[in-house]
Amino acid sequence: MAPSPVVRTYPLSSYSFDTKMEKHKSIINPITRLDSIYKTEGIRRIVEGILLVHEHNHPYILLLKVGTAFYKLPGGKLEAGESEINGLKRKLSSKLGPDPPSPQPDWQIGECVGVWWRTNFETSAVYPYCPPHRTKPRECRKQFVVQLPEREYFVVPKNLQLVSVPFYQLYDNAQKFGHVIASIPEQLSRFQFNTIDE
Amino acid sequence: MAPSPVVRTYPLSSYSFDTKMEKHKSIINPITRLDSIYKTEGIRRIVEGILLVHEHNHPYILLLKVGTAFYKLPGGKLEAGESEINGLKRKLSSKLGPDPPSPQPDWQIGECVGVWWRTNFETSAVYPYCPPHRTKPRECRKQFVVQLPEREYFVVPKNLQLVSVPFYQLYDNAQKFGHVIASIPEQLSRFQFNTIDE
């Protein structure tokens, strides 16, 4: 039997934070945009990073908070032909790294722990399996564990807030965080957390 | 990056089923019994098997139904000093194998996909992490993927019913199946299912 996968976690206080200008945002209606992209590019591939810290030996994940009540994992859409790992590194730098030409964090992308499917863009419904009788899913979202180093410098766009949320708040709380984020404690339950204090 | 783990699934119709006499059951109050076992043996270790089949390319798991509304994974409690793999094989044979001296199925135990903790025996609450400020969890439940062969002969105790339930019924349905079983679709979302038809 394979041993449990291990993630090292450091306290939130190990990391430093700064802000940067927000990126230019598209002003086209999102659903229209998603539908038109699907027609030209096919399935939309999203990759997201699970960045872990700890407080009092309990695991927390870093989430981007948009406005007052919407949470998302750092990540985004892959370009055509782009690999998952390269795309996730690019997106993590765009969301959490300093502006170029400053050197970017050396993102250590670990294993994929979750895969979710979306079959249309009119609802936010996602499924942890390719729904039966749906031969053409519109979107596939994958979550990867990211091993953070002992120290890091995160730079967050001004329109977003980086927050750390404990597993005990995420668990069984799809209403607040959505199914993808709320199920991370279950998906990581097989991991061994090596909590390292300063 | 590691490739997705693979499970081969065969149609339910590949397998044959029979029944056997039910095992002698303890008549002591379960909570009193659990508390007294904890005092003498320490943490209770439960191992459970996830046995997969498919219908129309959609994954199903095999569950034991007790009475009209209670579902459980095949498995049970490890003996003191017993390994997880050996204990799970023993429990799978006890729940799903023919009575000795008939040869038992050659259970192929795969990776652990879920770990759940229970901190007291008065409630059925389980958590996919060791709850903070609880230094002494009472029970640890682990779920393992079991790779079924192309053919198998299952023999089920008369007081239980073996049922196959599709992922789309399990997902987001903790009310009916409990959190451990309902979260299996999320925990297996990263797997690639090789659905093999007859």
Short mmCIF file of C-alpha atoms in Angstrom, two decimals:
data_model
loop_
_atom_site.label_atom_id
_atom_site.label_comp_id
_atom_site.label_asym_id
_atom_site.label_seq_id
_atom_site.Cartn_x
_atom_site.Cartn_y
_atom_site.Cartn_z
CA MET A 1 0.00 0.00 0.00
CA ALA A 2 1.24 3.47 -0.89
CA PRO A 3 1.95 5.67 2.16
CA SER A 4 -0.21 8.78 2.73
CA PRO A 5 0.88 11.76 0.65
CA VAL A 6 2.50 14.43 2.81
CA VAL A 7 2.10 18.22 2.71
CA ARG A 8 4.25 20.47 4.86
CA THR A 9 2.39 23.45 6.27
CA TYR A 10 3.80 26.60 7.87
CA PRO A 11 1.97 29.20 9.98
CA LEU A 12 0.24 32.04 8.12
CA SER A 13 2.67 34.40 9.90
CA SER A 14 5.53 32.92 7.81
CA TYR A 15 4.24 34.79 4.78
CA SER A 16 4.19 38.45 3.81
CA PHE A 17 1.55 40.20 1.74
CA ASP A 18 1.24 43.24 -0.48
CA THR A 19 -1.24 44.55 -3.04
CA LYS A 20 -1.01 45.41 -6.74
CA MET A 21 -3.25 47.11 -9.30
CA GLU A 22 -6.18 45.01 -10.42
CA LYS A 23 -6.12 43.47 -13.87
CA HIS A 24 -8.25 44.81 -16.69
CA LYS A 25 -11.56 42.95 -16.57
CA SER A 26 -13.77 41.95 -19.45
CA ILE A 27 -17.04 43.86 -19.53
CA ILE A 28 -18.83 41.41 -21.83
CA ASN A 29 -21.70 39.47 -20.21
CA PRO A 30 -19.97 36.40 -18.74
CA ILE A 31 -22.46 33.80 -20.03
CA THR A 32 -22.44 35.17 -23.57
CA ARG A 33 -18.68 35.22 -23.39
CA LEU A 34 -18.46 31.61 -22.12
CA ASP A 35 -20.81 30.38 -24.81
CA SER A 36 -18.91 32.12 -27.58
CA ILE A 37 -15.57 30.83 -26.29
CA TYR A 38 -16.99 27.30 -26.16
CA LYS A 39 -18.06 27.54 -29.78
CA THR A 40 -14.59 28.50 -30.96
CA GLU A 41 -12.31 26.73 -28.46
CA GLY A 42 -14.31 23.74 -27.14
CA ILE A 43 -14.17 22.64 -23.49
CA ARG A 44 -12.97 25.30 -21.05
CA ARG A 45 -10.16 23.99 -18.87
CA ILE A 46 -9.76 25.57 -15.43
CA VAL A 47 -6.88 24.82 -13.05
CA GLU A 48 -6.80 25.95 -9.43
CA GLY A 49 -4.29 25.79 -6.59
CA ILE A 50 -4.87 24.66 -3.00
CA LEU A 51 -2.37 26.60 -0.86
CA LEU A 52 -2.19 25.37 2.72
CA VAL A 53 -1.07 26.95 5.97
CA HIS A 54 -1.84 26.05 9.59
CA GLU A 55 -2.82 27.64 12.87
CA HIS A 56 -2.65 25.61 16.10
CA ASN A 57 -1.98 22.45 14.06
CA HIS A 58 -5.22 22.76 12.10
CA PRO A 59 -5.04 23.15 8.28
CA TYR A 60 -6.25 26.34 6.57
CA ILE A 61 -6.46 27.14 2.85
CA LEU A 62 -5.81 30.45 1.17
CA LEU A 63 -8.79 31.78 -0.75
CA LEU A 64 -9.40 34.92 -2.76
CA LYS A 65 -12.45 36.78 -1.56
CA VAL A 66 -14.34 38.80 -4.18
CA GLY A 67 -16.67 41.41 -2.72
CA THR A 68 -18.29 40.46 0.57
CA ALA A 69 -19.39 36.88 0.04
CA PHE A 70 -17.76 35.14 -2.93
CA TYR A 71 -14.69 32.94 -2.48
CA LYS A 72 -12.48 31.39 -5.12
CA LEU A 73 -9.30 29.37 -5.34
CA PRO A 74 -6.38 31.09 -7.07
CA GLY A 75 -6.17 29.83 -10.65
CA GLY A 76 -7.88 30.31 -13.97
CA LYS A 77 -8.39 29.20 -17.53
CA LEU A 78 -5.74 27.41 -19.56
CA GLU A 79 -4.77 28.70 -22.99
CA ALA A 80 -5.23 26.37 -25.96
CA GLY A 81 -2.46 23.75 -25.86
CA GLU A 82 -1.09 24.92 -22.50
CA SER A 83 -0.19 22.21 -19.96
CA GLU A 84 -2.02 22.11 -16.62
CA ILE A 85 1.16 22.66 -14.63
CA ASN A 86 2.47 25.57 -16.72
CA GLY A 87 -0.96 27.17 -16.86
CA LEU A 88 -1.46 26.89 -13.11
CA LYS A 89 1.97 28.44 -12.45
CA ARG A 90 1.12 31.30 -14.80
CA LYS A 91 -2.26 31.87 -13.13
CA LEU A 92 -0.84 31.69 -9.59
CA SER A 93 1.75 34.32 -10.52
CA SER A 94 -0.95 36.48 -12.08
CA LYS A 95 -3.12 36.24 -8.95
CA LEU A 96 -0.52 36.08 -6.19
CA GLY A 97 2.87 37.08 -7.57
CA PRO A 98 4.55 40.51 -7.81
CA ASP A 99 4.27 42.41 -11.12
CA PRO A 100 6.97 41.50 -13.66
CA PRO A 101 9.87 41.96 -14.02
CA SER A 102 10.06 41.02 -10.31
CA PRO A 103 10.95 37.34 -9.98
CA GLN A 104 7.91 35.09 -9.46
CA PRO A 105 7.47 32.52 -6.67
CA ASP A 106 8.77 29.06 -7.61
CA TRP A 107 5.36 27.34 -7.48
CA GLN A 108 5.59 23.64 -6.53
CA ILE A 109 2.53 22.01 -8.06
CA GLY A 110 1.59 18.72 -6.37
CA GLU A 111 -1.07 16.18 -7.13
CA CYS A 112 -4.52 16.72 -8.55
CA VAL A 113 -7.07 16.09 -5.78
CA GLY A 114 -10.34 17.07 -7.44
CA VAL A 115 -11.95 17.21 -10.88
CA TRP A 116 -15.32 18.91 -11.48
CA TRP A 117 -17.48 19.16 -14.58
CA ARG A 118 -19.93 21.76 -15.75
CA THR A 119 -22.43 21.00 -18.49
CA ASN A 120 -23.85 24.41 -19.19
CA PHE A 121 -23.05 28.02 -18.42
CA GLU A 122 -26.55 29.09 -17.38
CA THR A 123 -26.23 27.62 -13.87
CA SER A 124 -23.34 27.35 -11.45
CA ALA A 125 -23.98 23.60 -10.98
CA VAL A 126 -20.83 21.49 -11.06
CA TYR A 127 -20.45 17.72 -10.64
CA PRO A 128 -17.54 15.57 -9.42
CA TYR A 129 -18.13 13.20 -12.37
CA CYS A 130 -18.93 13.66 -16.01
CA PRO A 131 -22.74 13.59 -15.84
CA PRO A 132 -24.32 10.62 -17.61
CA HIS A 133 -25.92 11.28 -21.00
CA ARG A 134 -23.77 14.39 -21.40
CA THR A 135 -21.30 13.75 -24.13
CA LYS A 136 -20.02 17.32 -24.29
CA PRO A 137 -19.16 18.88 -20.94
CA ARG A 138 -18.53 22.62 -21.27
CA GLU A 139 -15.96 23.04 -18.52
CA CYS A 140 -13.54 20.89 -16.53
CA ARG A 141 -12.09 22.32 -13.28
CA LYS A 142 -9.12 20.64 -11.60
CA GLN A 143 -7.65 21.41 -8.18
CA PHE A 144 -3.99 20.80 -7.36
CA VAL A 145 -2.22 20.85 -4.02
CA VAL A 146 0.53 23.50 -4.04
CA GLN A 147 3.42 22.94 -1.65
CA LEU A 148 4.31 26.35 -0.23
CA PRO A 149 7.88 27.09 0.83
CA GLU A 150 8.80 28.20 4.34
CA ARG A 151 8.66 31.88 3.30
CA GLU A 152 6.84 33.60 0.47
CA TYR A 153 5.84 37.09 -0.65
CA PHE A 154 2.30 37.28 -2.03
CA VAL A 155 1.04 40.28 -3.99
CA VAL A 156 -2.73 40.37 -4.38
CA PRO A 157 -4.78 42.50 -6.80
CA LYS A 158 -6.48 45.39 -4.98
CA ASN A 159 -9.98 44.21 -5.90
CA LEU A 160 -9.43 40.86 -4.18
CA GLN A 161 -8.75 39.94 -0.58
CA LEU A 162 -6.60 36.96 0.36
CA VAL A 163 -8.09 35.13 3.36
CA SER A 164 -7.19 31.92 5.19
CA VAL A 165 -10.07 29.62 6.09
CA PRO A 166 -9.83 26.59 8.41
CA PHE A 167 -10.98 23.14 7.32
CA TYR A 168 -13.59 23.13 10.09
CA GLN A 169 -15.28 26.14 8.45
CA LEU A 170 -15.12 24.71 4.93
CA TYR A 171 -16.44 21.27 5.76
CA ASP A 172 -20.14 20.73 4.99
CA ASN A 173 -20.48 24.40 4.02
CA ALA A 174 -21.21 24.38 0.28
CA GLN A 175 -23.79 27.09 0.86
CA LYS A 176 -21.07 29.60 1.72
CA PHE A 177 -18.08 28.36 -0.28
CA GLY A 178 -19.61 26.35 -3.14
CA HIS A 179 -19.18 22.58 -3.58
CA VAL A 180 -15.68 22.68 -5.05
CA ILE A 181 -14.12 24.52 -2.11
CA ALA A 182 -16.32 22.98 0.61
CA SER A 183 -15.23 19.47 -0.34
CA ILE A 184 -11.49 20.13 -0.04
CA PRO A 185 -11.33 18.78 3.55
CA GLU A 186 -12.77 15.44 2.35
CA GLN A 187 -10.43 15.34 -0.65
CA LEU A 188 -7.40 16.03 1.55
CA SER A 189 -8.47 13.76 4.43
CA ARG A 190 -6.05 11.07 3.19
CA PHE A 191 -3.11 13.51 3.38
CA GLN A 192 -0.71 13.70 6.24
CA PHE A 193 -0.06 17.30 7.29
CA ASN A 194 3.40 18.00 8.55
CA THR A 195 2.77 21.16 10.53
CA ILE A 196 6.03 23.03 10.98
CA ASP A 197 6.20 25.90 13.46
CA GLU A 198 8.66 28.72 13.36
CA MET B 1 2.97 15.28 -12.44
CA ALA B 2 1.62 11.84 -11.51
CA PRO B 3 -1.00 10.49 -13.95
CA SER B 4 -4.58 9.96 -12.72
CA PRO B 5 -5.03 6.70 -10.84
CA VAL B 6 -7.04 4.20 -12.85
CA VAL B 7 -9.83 1.85 -11.75
CA ARG B 8 -11.27 -0.71 -14.13
CA THR B 9 -15.01 -1.20 -13.76
CA TYR B 10 -17.20 -3.98 -15.14
CA PRO B 11 -20.99 -4.07 -15.46
CA LEU B 12 -22.96 -5.24 -12.43
CA SER B 13 -24.16 -8.15 -14.59
CA SER B 14 -20.60 -9.56 -14.53
CA TYR B 15 -21.10 -10.62 -10.94
CA SER B 16 -23.18 -13.31 -9.29
CA PHE B 17 -24.79 -13.18 -5.87
CA ASP B 18 -25.97 -15.55 -3.18
CA THR B 19 -26.95 -15.33 0.49
CA LYS B 20 -25.63 -16.87 3.70
CA MET B 21 -26.76 -17.07 7.34
CA GLU B 22 -26.35 -13.84 9.26
CA LYS B 23 -23.58 -13.53 11.82
CA HIS B 24 -24.27 -13.62 15.53
CA LYS B 25 -24.88 -10.05 16.63
CA SER B 26 -23.97 -8.43 19.91
CA ILE B 27 -27.01 -7.51 21.98
CA ILE B 28 -25.18 -5.11 24.28
CA ASN B 29 -26.15 -1.43 23.90
CA PRO B 30 -23.81 -0.20 21.13
CA ILE B 31 -22.71 3.04 22.84
CA THR B 32 -21.92 1.33 26.14
CA ARG B 33 -20.01 -1.27 24.17
CA LEU B 34 -18.02 1.33 22.19
CA ASP B 35 -17.12 3.23 25.35
CA SER B 36 -15.96 0.13 27.15
CA ILE B 37 -13.89 -1.01 24.15
CA TYR B 38 -12.28 2.45 23.94
CA LYS B 39 -11.26 2.24 27.61
CA THR B 40 -9.50 -1.08 27.11
CA GLU B 41 -8.26 -0.88 23.50
CA GLY B 42 -7.91 2.85 22.68
CA ILE B 43 -8.86 4.28 19.31
CA ARG B 44 -11.23 2.17 17.24
CA ARG B 45 -9.87 1.60 13.71
CA ILE B 46 -12.43 0.97 10.97
CA VAL B 47 -11.53 0.03 7.39
CA GLU B 48 -14.03 -0.01 4.54
CA GLY B 49 -13.95 -1.02 0.87
CA ILE B 50 -15.23 0.93 -2.13
CA LEU B 51 -16.27 -1.65 -4.73
CA LEU B 52 -17.07 -0.14 -8.11
CA VAL B 53 -19.13 -1.29 -11.08
CA HIS B 54 -20.69 0.65 -13.95
CA GLU B 55 -23.91 0.94 -15.92
CA HIS B 56 -23.98 2.92 -19.18
CA ASN B 57 -20.45 4.21 -18.46
CA HIS B 58 -21.46 5.80 -15.14
CA PRO B 59 -19.77 4.56 -11.92
CA TYR B 60 -21.79 2.82 -9.18
CA ILE B 61 -20.64 1.61 -5.76
CA LEU B 62 -21.75 -1.51 -3.93
CA LEU B 63 -23.34 -0.77 -0.56
CA LEU B 64 -24.84 -2.97 2.13
CA LYS B 65 -28.36 -1.90 3.01
CA VAL B 66 -29.49 -2.57 6.57
CA GLY B 67 -33.27 -2.45 7.03
CA THR B 68 -35.06 0.04 4.84
CA ALA B 69 -32.94 3.18 5.04
CA PHE B 70 -29.41 2.59 6.39
CA TYR B 71 -26.47 2.11 4.03
CA LYS B 72 -22.92 1.08 4.83
CA LEU B 73 -19.72 0.24 3.04
CA PRO B 74 -18.48 -3.34 3.46
CA GLY B 75 -15.76 -3.40 6.11
CA GLY B 76 -15.38 -3.29 9.86
CA LYS B 77 -13.17 -2.94 12.88
CA LEU B 78 -9.53 -3.96 12.91
CA GLU B 79 -8.22 -6.26 15.62
CA ALA B 80 -5.42 -4.99 17.84
CA GLY B 81 -2.17 -5.06 15.85
CA GLU B 82 -3.88 -6.08 12.60
CA SER B 83 -2.76 -4.27 9.41
CA GLU B 84 -5.30 -2.22 7.46
CA ILE B 85 -4.94 -4.35 4.33
CA ASN B 86 -5.23 -7.72 6.09
CA GLY B 87 -8.11 -6.50 8.23
CA LEU B 88 -10.01 -5.14 5.24
CA LYS B 89 -9.55 -8.43 3.35
CA ARG B 90 -10.84 -10.34 6.39
CA LYS B 91 -13.87 -8.03 6.74
CA LEU B 92 -14.69 -8.12 3.02
CA SER B 93 -14.67 -11.93 3.12
CA SER B 94 -16.86 -11.91 6.23
CA LYS B 95 -19.38 -9.55 4.58
CA LEU B 96 -19.20 -10.63 0.94
CA GLY B 97 -17.40 -13.97 0.68
CA PRO B 98 -18.74 -17.55 0.83
CA ASP B 99 -18.58 -19.39 4.16
CA PRO B 100 -15.27 -21.18 4.79
CA PRO B 101 -13.85 -23.58 3.77
CA SER B 102 -14.92 -22.22 0.35
CA PRO B 103 -12.07 -20.22 -1.16
CA GLN B 104 -12.41 -16.47 -0.62
CA PRO B 105 -12.24 -13.77 -3.31
CA ASP B 106 -8.70 -12.49 -3.91
CA TRP B 107 -9.40 -8.92 -2.73
CA GLN B 108 -7.19 -6.32 -4.47
CA ILE B 109 -6.98 -3.42 -2.03
CA GLY B 110 -6.04 -0.14 -3.70
CA GLU B 111 -5.34 3.29 -2.32
CA CYS B 112 -6.87 4.98 0.67
CA VAL B 113 -9.15 7.78 -0.58
CA GLY B 114 -10.77 8.99 2.63
CA VAL B 115 -10.06 9.26 6.35
CA TRP B 116 -12.75 10.28 8.87
CA TRP B 117 -12.57 10.92 12.61
CA ARG B 118 -15.11 10.56 15.38
CA THR B 119 -14.58 12.22 18.72
CA ASN B 120 -17.36 10.66 20.74
CA PHE B 121 -19.80 7.79 20.49
CA GLU B 122 -22.92 9.68 21.55
CA THR B 123 -23.42 11.25 18.11
CA SER B 124 -22.88 9.97 14.61
CA ALA B 125 -20.87 13.10 13.69
CA VAL B 126 -17.68 12.38 11.76
CA TYR B 127 -15.08 14.81 10.41
CA PRO B 128 -12.64 14.56 7.48
CA TYR B 129 -9.89 15.98 9.75
CA CYS B 130 -8.87 15.41 13.31
CA PRO B 131 -10.96 18.12 15.03
CA PRO B 132 -8.88 20.86 16.65
CA HIS B 133 -8.54 20.79 20.43
CA ARG B 134 -9.34 17.06 20.45
CA THR B 135 -6.25 15.20 21.38
CA LYS B 136 -7.97 11.83 21.67
CA PRO B 137 -10.18 10.89 18.74
CA ARG B 138 -12.27 7.80 19.53
CA GLU B 139 -12.52 6.34 16.05
CA CYS B 140 -10.70 6.59 12.72
CA ARG B 141 -12.49 5.30 9.58
CA LYS B 142 -10.56 4.78 6.33
CA GLN B 143 -11.97 3.97 2.91
CA PHE B 144 -9.99 2.06 0.30
CA VAL B 145 -10.68 1.53 -3.38
CA VAL B 146 -11.02 -2.19 -4.13
CA GLN B 147 -10.24 -3.27 -7.68
CA LEU B 148 -12.81 -5.94 -8.57
CA PRO B 149 -11.92 -8.68 -11.04
CA GLU B 150 -13.90 -9.30 -14.21
CA ARG B 151 -15.99 -11.98 -12.46
CA GLU B 152 -16.80 -12.53 -8.80
CA TYR B 153 -19.18 -14.49 -6.62
CA PHE B 154 -20.55 -12.50 -3.68
CA VAL B 155 -22.33 -14.13 -0.75
CA VAL B 156 -24.22 -11.68 1.43
CA PRO B 157 -25.63 -12.27 4.95
CA LYS B 158 -29.42 -12.70 4.86
CA ASN B 159 -30.05 -9.68 7.10
CA LEU B 160 -28.28 -7.37 4.63
CA GLN B 161 -29.02 -6.42 1.06
CA LEU B 162 -26.27 -5.64 -1.46
CA VAL B 163 -27.26 -2.68 -3.65
CA SER B 164 -25.47 -0.69 -6.34
CA VAL B 165 -25.87 3.09 -6.20
CA PRO B 166 -24.78 5.51 -8.95
CA PHE B 167 -22.49 8.46 -8.23
CA TYR B 168 -25.22 10.88 -9.29
CA GLN B 169 -27.40 9.60 -6.42
CA LEU B 170 -24.62 9.71 -3.83
CA TYR B 171 -23.35 13.18 -4.65
CA ASP B 172 -24.61 15.93 -2.32
CA ASN B 173 -26.84 13.42 -0.53
CA ALA B 174 -25.39 13.11 2.99
CA GLN B 175 -28.93 13.15 4.35
CA LYS B 176 -29.63 9.73 2.85
CA PHE B 177 -26.18 8.09 2.83
CA GLY B 178 -24.22 9.92 5.53
CA HIS B 179 -21.19 12.13 4.88
CA VAL B 180 -18.66 9.31 4.44
CA ILE B 181 -20.53 7.61 1.59
CA ALA B 182 -21.97 10.78 0.04
CA SER B 183 -18.50 12.26 -0.45
CA ILE B 184 -17.10 9.29 -2.39
CA PRO B 185 -17.84 10.89 -5.81
CA GLU B 186 -15.73 13.93 -4.81
CA GLN B 187 -12.96 11.73 -3.43
CA LEU B 188 -12.85 9.66 -6.63
CA SER B 189 -13.28 12.58 -9.03
CA ARG B 190 -9.53 12.52 -9.74
CA PHE B 191 -9.70 8.84 -10.81
CA GLN B 192 -9.94 7.67 -14.37
CA PHE B 193 -12.58 4.97 -14.77
CA ASN B 194 -11.83 2.37 -17.38
CA THR B 195 -15.30 1.07 -18.06
CA ILE B 196 -15.06 -2.36 -19.63
CA ASP B 197 -18.13 -3.93 -21.18
CA GLU B 198 -18.69 -7.61 -21.64
#
